[in-house]
Amino acid sequence: MALDPKFVGRSYGPYTYQAGLEKIREFAVAISTLPLPYELARQEPAGLRPVYHDEAAGKASRHGSVIAPPTFCVNFAIAPFLRAVLDPALGVDVGMLLHGEQEFVFHAPVRPGDTITTNGKIDAIYEKAQKDFLVVSTDSVNQLGRPVVHAVWTAVIRR
Amino acid sequence: MSETVVKRECDRFRPIYYAAASGDFNPIHIDKEMGQMAGLPGNILHGMCTMAWAVEAAIDALGGDPGDLARVKVRFSKPVKIDDTVTLTLKREGKRVEIAAVNQDGEDVLKNAVAEGR
């Protein structure tokens, strides 16, 4: 069943997220080349950018603190996209859903302690090659009101 | 123009680490049978993890400061499976980095992947 384009423009949010130092470290390890997270306790985290986990390195950097890897934003910016794909009104078959495309425009880095608010809306619904496409755009701002990241999430729903 | 190559491996626990770190516990990423039920070869890596690999490699290509990354866009063209090796080839021209991401069978796992520095 095709998705109904009448839902274009439907908005989701605001959703708030509190960024924490340990969560940022955990994310940095997950995307690093470390074989297992527990090895972090036993070895120097080679291949892990110091500004993502080391407070002294963060302080000495031009950012003045630890900052999150740019794609850490998935933790908070995804909220409106998830709400859209799980919205009973749309009726997306989540078992057939794949992440099709992704775009981020980065404004300010995320720091431990930041409170980030995200809003989003459905930008497009269309059909191509027997698949449904759902496009959600999101904007996240920090506690200072500064834009953090603009994201465009594209879901592909197979039939 | 400068070119760099980075290889990343999807070990069998990688989707589980990424699920925990990102909050995305979609069962197609963490359970082989659920992946197969969805018509996939098994559980597959989160596209966002492949994108994170590409983004970190692009940051290195742009000089190594994550704050210098302004924009990134990718299309997920093929799932990354357990034990896949993804070869990322980054071609930088000025502030623009074109990223190719290919698995061990020569298939593109990302298409039209591009990052831009500030």
Tab-separated table of C-alpha atoms in Angstrom:
chain	number	residue	atom	x	y	z
A	1	MET	CA	0.000	0.000	0.000
A	2	ALA	CA	1.443	3.326	-1.051
A	3	LEU	CA	2.098	5.995	1.572
A	4	ASP	CA	-0.370	8.853	1.381
A	5	PRO	CA	1.298	12.135	0.288
A	6	LYS	CA	-1.301	14.083	2.312
A	7	PHE	CA	1.027	13.683	5.331
A	8	VAL	CA	3.691	15.943	3.773
A	9	GLY	CA	4.148	18.869	6.158
A	10	ARG	CA	3.174	16.920	9.298
A	11	SER	CA	5.517	17.957	12.111
A	12	TYR	CA	7.034	16.072	15.049
A	13	GLY	CA	8.612	17.554	18.164
A	14	PRO	CA	10.033	19.226	20.069
A	15	TYR	CA	12.197	16.480	21.563
A	16	THR	CA	14.934	17.331	24.059
A	17	TYR	CA	18.171	15.439	24.672
A	18	GLN	CA	20.847	15.892	27.322
A	19	ALA	CA	24.322	15.115	25.957
A	20	GLY	CA	26.662	13.382	28.409
A	21	LEU	CA	30.440	12.825	28.412
A	22	GLU	CA	30.268	9.055	28.897
A	23	LYS	CA	27.687	8.638	26.139
A	24	ILE	CA	29.918	10.632	23.776
A	25	ARG	CA	32.887	8.401	24.728
A	26	GLU	CA	30.819	5.269	24.202
A	27	PHE	CA	29.741	6.454	20.755
A	28	ALA	CA	33.329	7.353	19.822
A	29	VAL	CA	34.459	3.839	20.772
A	30	ALA	CA	31.628	2.221	18.787
A	31	ILE	CA	32.676	3.976	15.554
A	32	SER	CA	36.415	3.496	16.204
A	33	THR	CA	38.585	0.548	15.240
A	34	LEU	CA	38.706	-0.797	18.814
A	35	PRO	CA	37.815	-4.498	18.788
A	36	LEU	CA	35.806	-4.481	22.016
A	37	PRO	CA	34.662	-1.623	24.256
A	38	TYR	CA	35.998	-3.244	27.416
A	39	GLU	CA	39.494	-3.104	26.003
A	40	LEU	CA	39.344	0.649	26.505
A	41	ALA	CA	40.046	-0.025	30.170
A	42	ARG	CA	43.200	-1.981	29.328
A	43	GLN	CA	44.774	-0.078	26.473
A	44	GLU	CA	45.333	3.366	25.094
A	45	PRO	CA	42.506	4.007	22.657
A	46	ALA	CA	44.659	4.157	19.522
A	47	GLY	CA	42.719	5.331	16.505
A	48	LEU	CA	40.247	7.238	18.658
A	49	ARG	CA	40.367	11.009	18.146
A	50	PRO	CA	41.469	12.433	21.547
A	51	VAL	CA	39.007	15.349	21.347
A	52	TYR	CA	36.168	12.777	21.465
A	53	HIS	CA	37.132	11.275	24.840
A	54	ASP	CA	40.067	13.022	26.560
A	55	GLU	CA	39.058	16.071	28.619
A	56	ALA	CA	42.603	17.497	28.675
A	57	ALA	CA	42.892	17.167	24.879
A	58	GLY	CA	39.468	18.768	24.528
A	59	LYS	CA	40.440	21.696	26.744
A	60	ALA	CA	43.642	22.241	24.736
A	61	SER	CA	41.763	22.134	21.406
A	62	ARG	CA	40.163	25.158	19.754
A	63	HIS	CA	36.814	23.796	20.953
A	64	GLY	CA	37.772	24.183	24.623
A	65	SER	CA	36.172	20.889	25.665
A	66	VAL	CA	35.462	17.357	24.546
A	67	ILE	CA	33.191	17.438	21.491
A	68	ALA	CA	31.067	14.621	20.101
A	69	PRO	CA	31.810	12.960	16.762
A	70	PRO	CA	29.615	14.765	14.202
A	71	THR	CA	27.456	11.680	13.565
A	72	PHE	CA	26.749	11.385	17.324
A	73	CYS	CA	23.790	13.599	16.402
A	74	VAL	CA	21.903	10.432	15.406
A	75	ASN	CA	21.173	10.044	19.130
A	76	PHE	CA	18.931	13.112	19.214
A	77	ALA	CA	18.272	14.297	15.660
A	78	ILE	CA	16.630	11.000	14.677
A	79	ALA	CA	13.654	11.469	17.035
A	80	PRO	CA	11.216	13.134	14.575
A	81	PHE	CA	12.187	10.634	11.848
A	82	LEU	CA	11.492	7.679	14.170
A	83	ARG	CA	8.173	9.182	15.263
A	84	ALA	CA	7.205	9.617	11.619
A	85	VAL	CA	8.023	6.038	10.599
A	86	LEU	CA	6.207	4.748	13.706
A	87	ASP	CA	3.234	7.124	13.268
A	88	PRO	CA	0.141	4.863	13.117
A	89	ALA	CA	-1.540	7.359	10.776
A	90	LEU	CA	1.125	6.749	8.122
A	91	GLY	CA	1.107	2.986	8.543
A	92	VAL	CA	4.734	2.342	7.510
A	93	ASP	CA	5.663	-1.375	7.482
A	94	VAL	CA	8.796	-0.981	9.617
A	95	GLY	CA	9.909	-4.548	8.851
A	96	MET	CA	10.379	-3.498	5.231
A	97	LEU	CA	12.073	-0.205	6.007
A	98	LEU	CA	15.658	0.604	5.048
A	99	HIS	CA	17.661	3.784	5.516
A	100	GLY	CA	17.989	5.108	1.983
A	101	GLU	CA	19.809	8.424	2.169
A	102	GLN	CA	21.185	10.755	4.796
A	103	GLU	CA	22.381	14.328	4.828
A	104	PHE	CA	23.754	16.435	7.692
A	105	VAL	CA	24.617	20.109	7.752
A	106	PHE	CA	26.732	20.733	10.836
A	107	HIS	CA	26.607	24.098	12.579
A	108	ALA	CA	27.895	23.894	16.185
A	109	PRO	CA	29.612	20.906	17.819
A	110	VAL	CA	27.890	18.966	20.622
A	111	ARG	CA	29.552	19.191	24.034
A	112	PRO	CA	28.979	17.246	27.258
A	113	GLY	CA	26.176	18.936	29.190
A	114	ASP	CA	24.436	20.405	26.145
A	115	THR	CA	20.656	20.290	26.090
A	116	ILE	CA	19.525	19.880	22.501
A	117	THR	CA	16.031	20.404	21.157
A	118	THR	CA	14.969	18.839	17.857
A	119	ASN	CA	11.964	19.504	15.648
A	120	GLY	CA	11.163	17.847	12.357
A	121	LYS	CA	8.628	17.528	9.585
A	122	ILE	CA	7.787	15.324	6.647
A	123	ASP	CA	9.264	16.978	3.542
A	124	ALA	CA	8.258	14.465	0.904
A	125	ILE	CA	6.440	11.206	0.254
A	126	TYR	CA	6.826	9.601	-3.148
A	127	GLU	CA	6.942	6.320	-4.981
A	128	LYS	CA	9.763	5.057	-7.198
A	129	ALA	CA	10.519	1.586	-8.600
A	130	GLN	CA	7.778	-0.119	-6.526
A	131	LYS	CA	9.158	1.402	-3.321
A	132	ASP	CA	7.851	4.139	-1.054
A	133	PHE	CA	10.111	7.005	-0.017
A	134	LEU	CA	9.581	9.052	3.137
A	135	VAL	CA	11.749	12.145	3.633
A	136	VAL	CA	11.918	13.862	7.036
A	137	SER	CA	13.972	16.986	7.745
A	138	THR	CA	15.057	17.891	11.271
A	139	ASP	CA	16.625	20.902	12.974
A	140	SER	CA	18.417	20.683	16.301
A	141	VAL	CA	19.372	23.673	18.478
A	142	ASN	CA	21.344	23.793	21.720
A	143	GLN	CA	20.534	25.493	25.049
A	144	LEU	CA	22.034	28.752	23.748
A	145	GLY	CA	19.575	28.736	20.858
A	146	ARG	CA	22.373	28.036	18.369
A	147	PRO	CA	21.722	25.681	15.477
A	148	VAL	CA	23.600	22.392	15.959
A	149	VAL	CA	22.638	20.276	12.970
A	150	HIS	CA	20.158	20.201	10.108
A	151	ALA	CA	19.436	16.695	8.865
A	152	VAL	CA	17.512	15.099	6.018
A	153	TRP	CA	16.490	11.471	6.607
A	154	THR	CA	15.219	9.325	3.742
A	155	ALA	CA	13.495	6.013	4.445
A	156	VAL	CA	12.876	3.458	1.695
A	157	ILE	CA	9.984	1.090	2.322
A	158	ARG	CA	10.077	-2.062	0.214
A	159	ARG	CA	6.814	-3.734	-0.746
B	1	MET	CA	43.781	16.779	-5.504
B	2	SER	CA	44.759	14.283	-2.819
B	3	GLU	CA	43.584	10.714	-2.344
B	4	THR	CA	43.482	8.574	0.809
B	5	VAL	CA	42.313	5.006	1.400
B	6	VAL	CA	40.918	3.652	4.684
B	7	LYS	CA	39.708	0.100	5.375
B	8	ARG	CA	37.049	-0.687	7.987
B	9	GLU	CA	35.826	-4.101	9.080
B	10	CYS	CA	32.373	-5.013	10.320
B	11	ASP	CA	33.216	-7.558	13.027
B	12	ARG	CA	30.246	-9.565	14.284
B	13	PHE	CA	29.766	-7.406	17.391
B	14	ARG	CA	30.004	-4.043	15.623
B	15	PRO	CA	26.225	-3.648	15.041
B	16	ILE	CA	25.631	-4.401	18.727
B	17	TYR	CA	28.100	-1.728	19.857
B	18	TYR	CA	26.612	0.709	17.402
B	19	ALA	CA	23.065	-0.117	18.506
B	20	ALA	CA	23.959	0.654	22.113
B	21	ALA	CA	25.884	3.825	21.262
B	22	SER	CA	23.247	5.208	18.905
B	23	GLY	CA	20.062	3.916	20.550
B	24	ASP	CA	19.010	2.195	17.300
B	25	PHE	CA	18.030	-1.341	18.356
B	26	ASN	CA	16.094	-2.185	15.177
B	27	PRO	CA	16.227	-6.024	15.304
B	28	ILE	CA	17.449	-6.261	11.675
B	29	HIS	CA	20.773	-4.926	12.988
B	30	ILE	CA	21.236	-7.165	16.010
B	31	ASP	CA	19.515	-10.460	15.231
B	32	LYS	CA	20.443	-12.701	12.276
B	33	GLU	CA	17.012	-14.348	12.006
B	34	MET	CA	15.180	-11.032	12.136
B	35	GLY	CA	17.422	-9.798	9.327
B	36	GLN	CA	16.652	-12.882	7.251
B	37	MET	CA	12.911	-12.500	7.915
B	38	ALA	CA	13.191	-8.988	6.442
B	39	GLY	CA	14.702	-10.484	3.273
B	40	LEU	CA	18.293	-9.529	4.115
B	41	PRO	CA	21.352	-11.822	4.135
B	42	GLY	CA	21.367	-11.715	7.959
B	43	ASN	CA	21.686	-8.897	10.450
B	44	ILE	CA	23.234	-5.881	8.781
B	45	LEU	CA	25.312	-2.976	10.028
B	46	HIS	CA	23.502	0.324	10.593
B	47	GLY	CA	23.915	2.554	7.556
B	48	MET	CA	24.673	5.311	10.042
B	49	CYS	CA	27.740	3.377	11.259
B	50	THR	CA	29.070	3.095	7.699
B	51	MET	CA	28.356	6.811	7.374
B	52	ALA	CA	30.260	7.472	10.619
B	53	TRP	CA	33.287	5.635	9.171
B	54	ALA	CA	33.049	7.762	6.021
B	55	VAL	CA	32.651	10.960	8.059
B	56	GLU	CA	35.669	10.229	10.278
B	57	ALA	CA	37.770	9.461	7.193
B	58	ALA	CA	36.538	12.689	5.571
B	59	ILE	CA	37.518	14.661	8.704
B	60	ASP	CA	41.035	13.234	8.386
B	61	ALA	CA	41.100	14.147	4.688
B	62	LEU	CA	40.086	17.718	5.626
B	63	GLY	CA	42.873	18.080	8.192
B	64	GLY	CA	41.671	16.222	11.291
B	65	ASP	CA	39.454	18.728	13.142
B	66	PRO	CA	35.835	17.498	13.422
B	67	GLY	CA	34.717	21.136	13.714
B	68	ASP	CA	35.824	21.752	10.120
B	69	LEU	CA	33.182	19.435	8.653
B	70	ALA	CA	30.279	21.480	7.307
B	71	ARG	CA	28.152	19.003	5.397
B	72	VAL	CA	27.917	15.361	4.435
B	73	LYS	CA	25.504	13.442	2.261
B	74	VAL	CA	25.344	9.742	1.373
B	75	ARG	CA	23.088	7.190	-0.278
B	76	PHE	CA	23.055	3.710	1.259
B	77	SER	CA	23.203	1.503	-1.835
B	78	LYS	CA	24.008	-1.935	-0.367
B	79	PRO	CA	23.826	-3.314	3.189
B	80	VAL	CA	27.104	-3.935	5.056
B	81	LYS	CA	27.096	-7.528	6.341
B	82	ILE	CA	28.974	-9.201	9.193
B	83	ASP	CA	32.652	-9.780	8.257
B	84	ASP	CA	32.461	-7.331	5.354
B	85	THR	CA	35.493	-5.131	4.757
B	86	VAL	CA	34.644	-1.666	3.478
B	87	THR	CA	37.314	0.203	1.549
B	88	LEU	CA	36.818	3.953	1.688
B	89	THR	CA	38.568	6.003	-0.988
B	90	LEU	CA	38.530	9.739	-0.387
B	91	LYS	CA	39.335	12.243	-3.089
B	92	ARG	CA	39.776	15.751	-1.807
B	93	GLU	CA	39.712	18.788	-4.009
B	94	GLY	CA	39.792	22.026	-2.035
B	95	LYS	CA	37.057	21.808	0.609
B	96	ARG	CA	35.189	19.022	-1.165
B	97	VAL	CA	35.745	15.316	-0.481
B	98	GLU	CA	34.217	12.641	-2.689
B	99	ILE	CA	33.912	9.310	-0.896
B	100	ALA	CA	33.710	5.874	-2.497
B	101	ALA	CA	32.826	2.972	-0.170
B	102	VAL	CA	33.184	-0.501	-1.646
B	103	ASN	CA	32.879	-3.959	-0.042
B	104	GLN	CA	35.243	-6.926	-0.639
B	105	ASP	CA	33.133	-8.009	-3.642
B	106	GLY	CA	33.570	-4.637	-5.335
B	107	GLU	CA	30.013	-3.482	-4.612
B	108	ASP	CA	29.326	0.124	-3.631
B	109	VAL	CA	27.846	0.271	-0.114
B	110	LEU	CA	27.565	4.056	-0.389
B	111	LYS	CA	26.831	6.095	-3.493
B	112	ASN	CA	26.994	9.807	-4.212
B	113	ALA	CA	28.825	10.262	-0.905
B	114	VAL	CA	30.298	13.708	-0.493
B	115	ALA	CA	31.596	15.777	2.421
B	116	GLU	CA	32.391	19.481	2.497
B	117	GLY	CA	34.679	21.378	4.820
B	118	ARG	CA	34.178	24.945	6.056
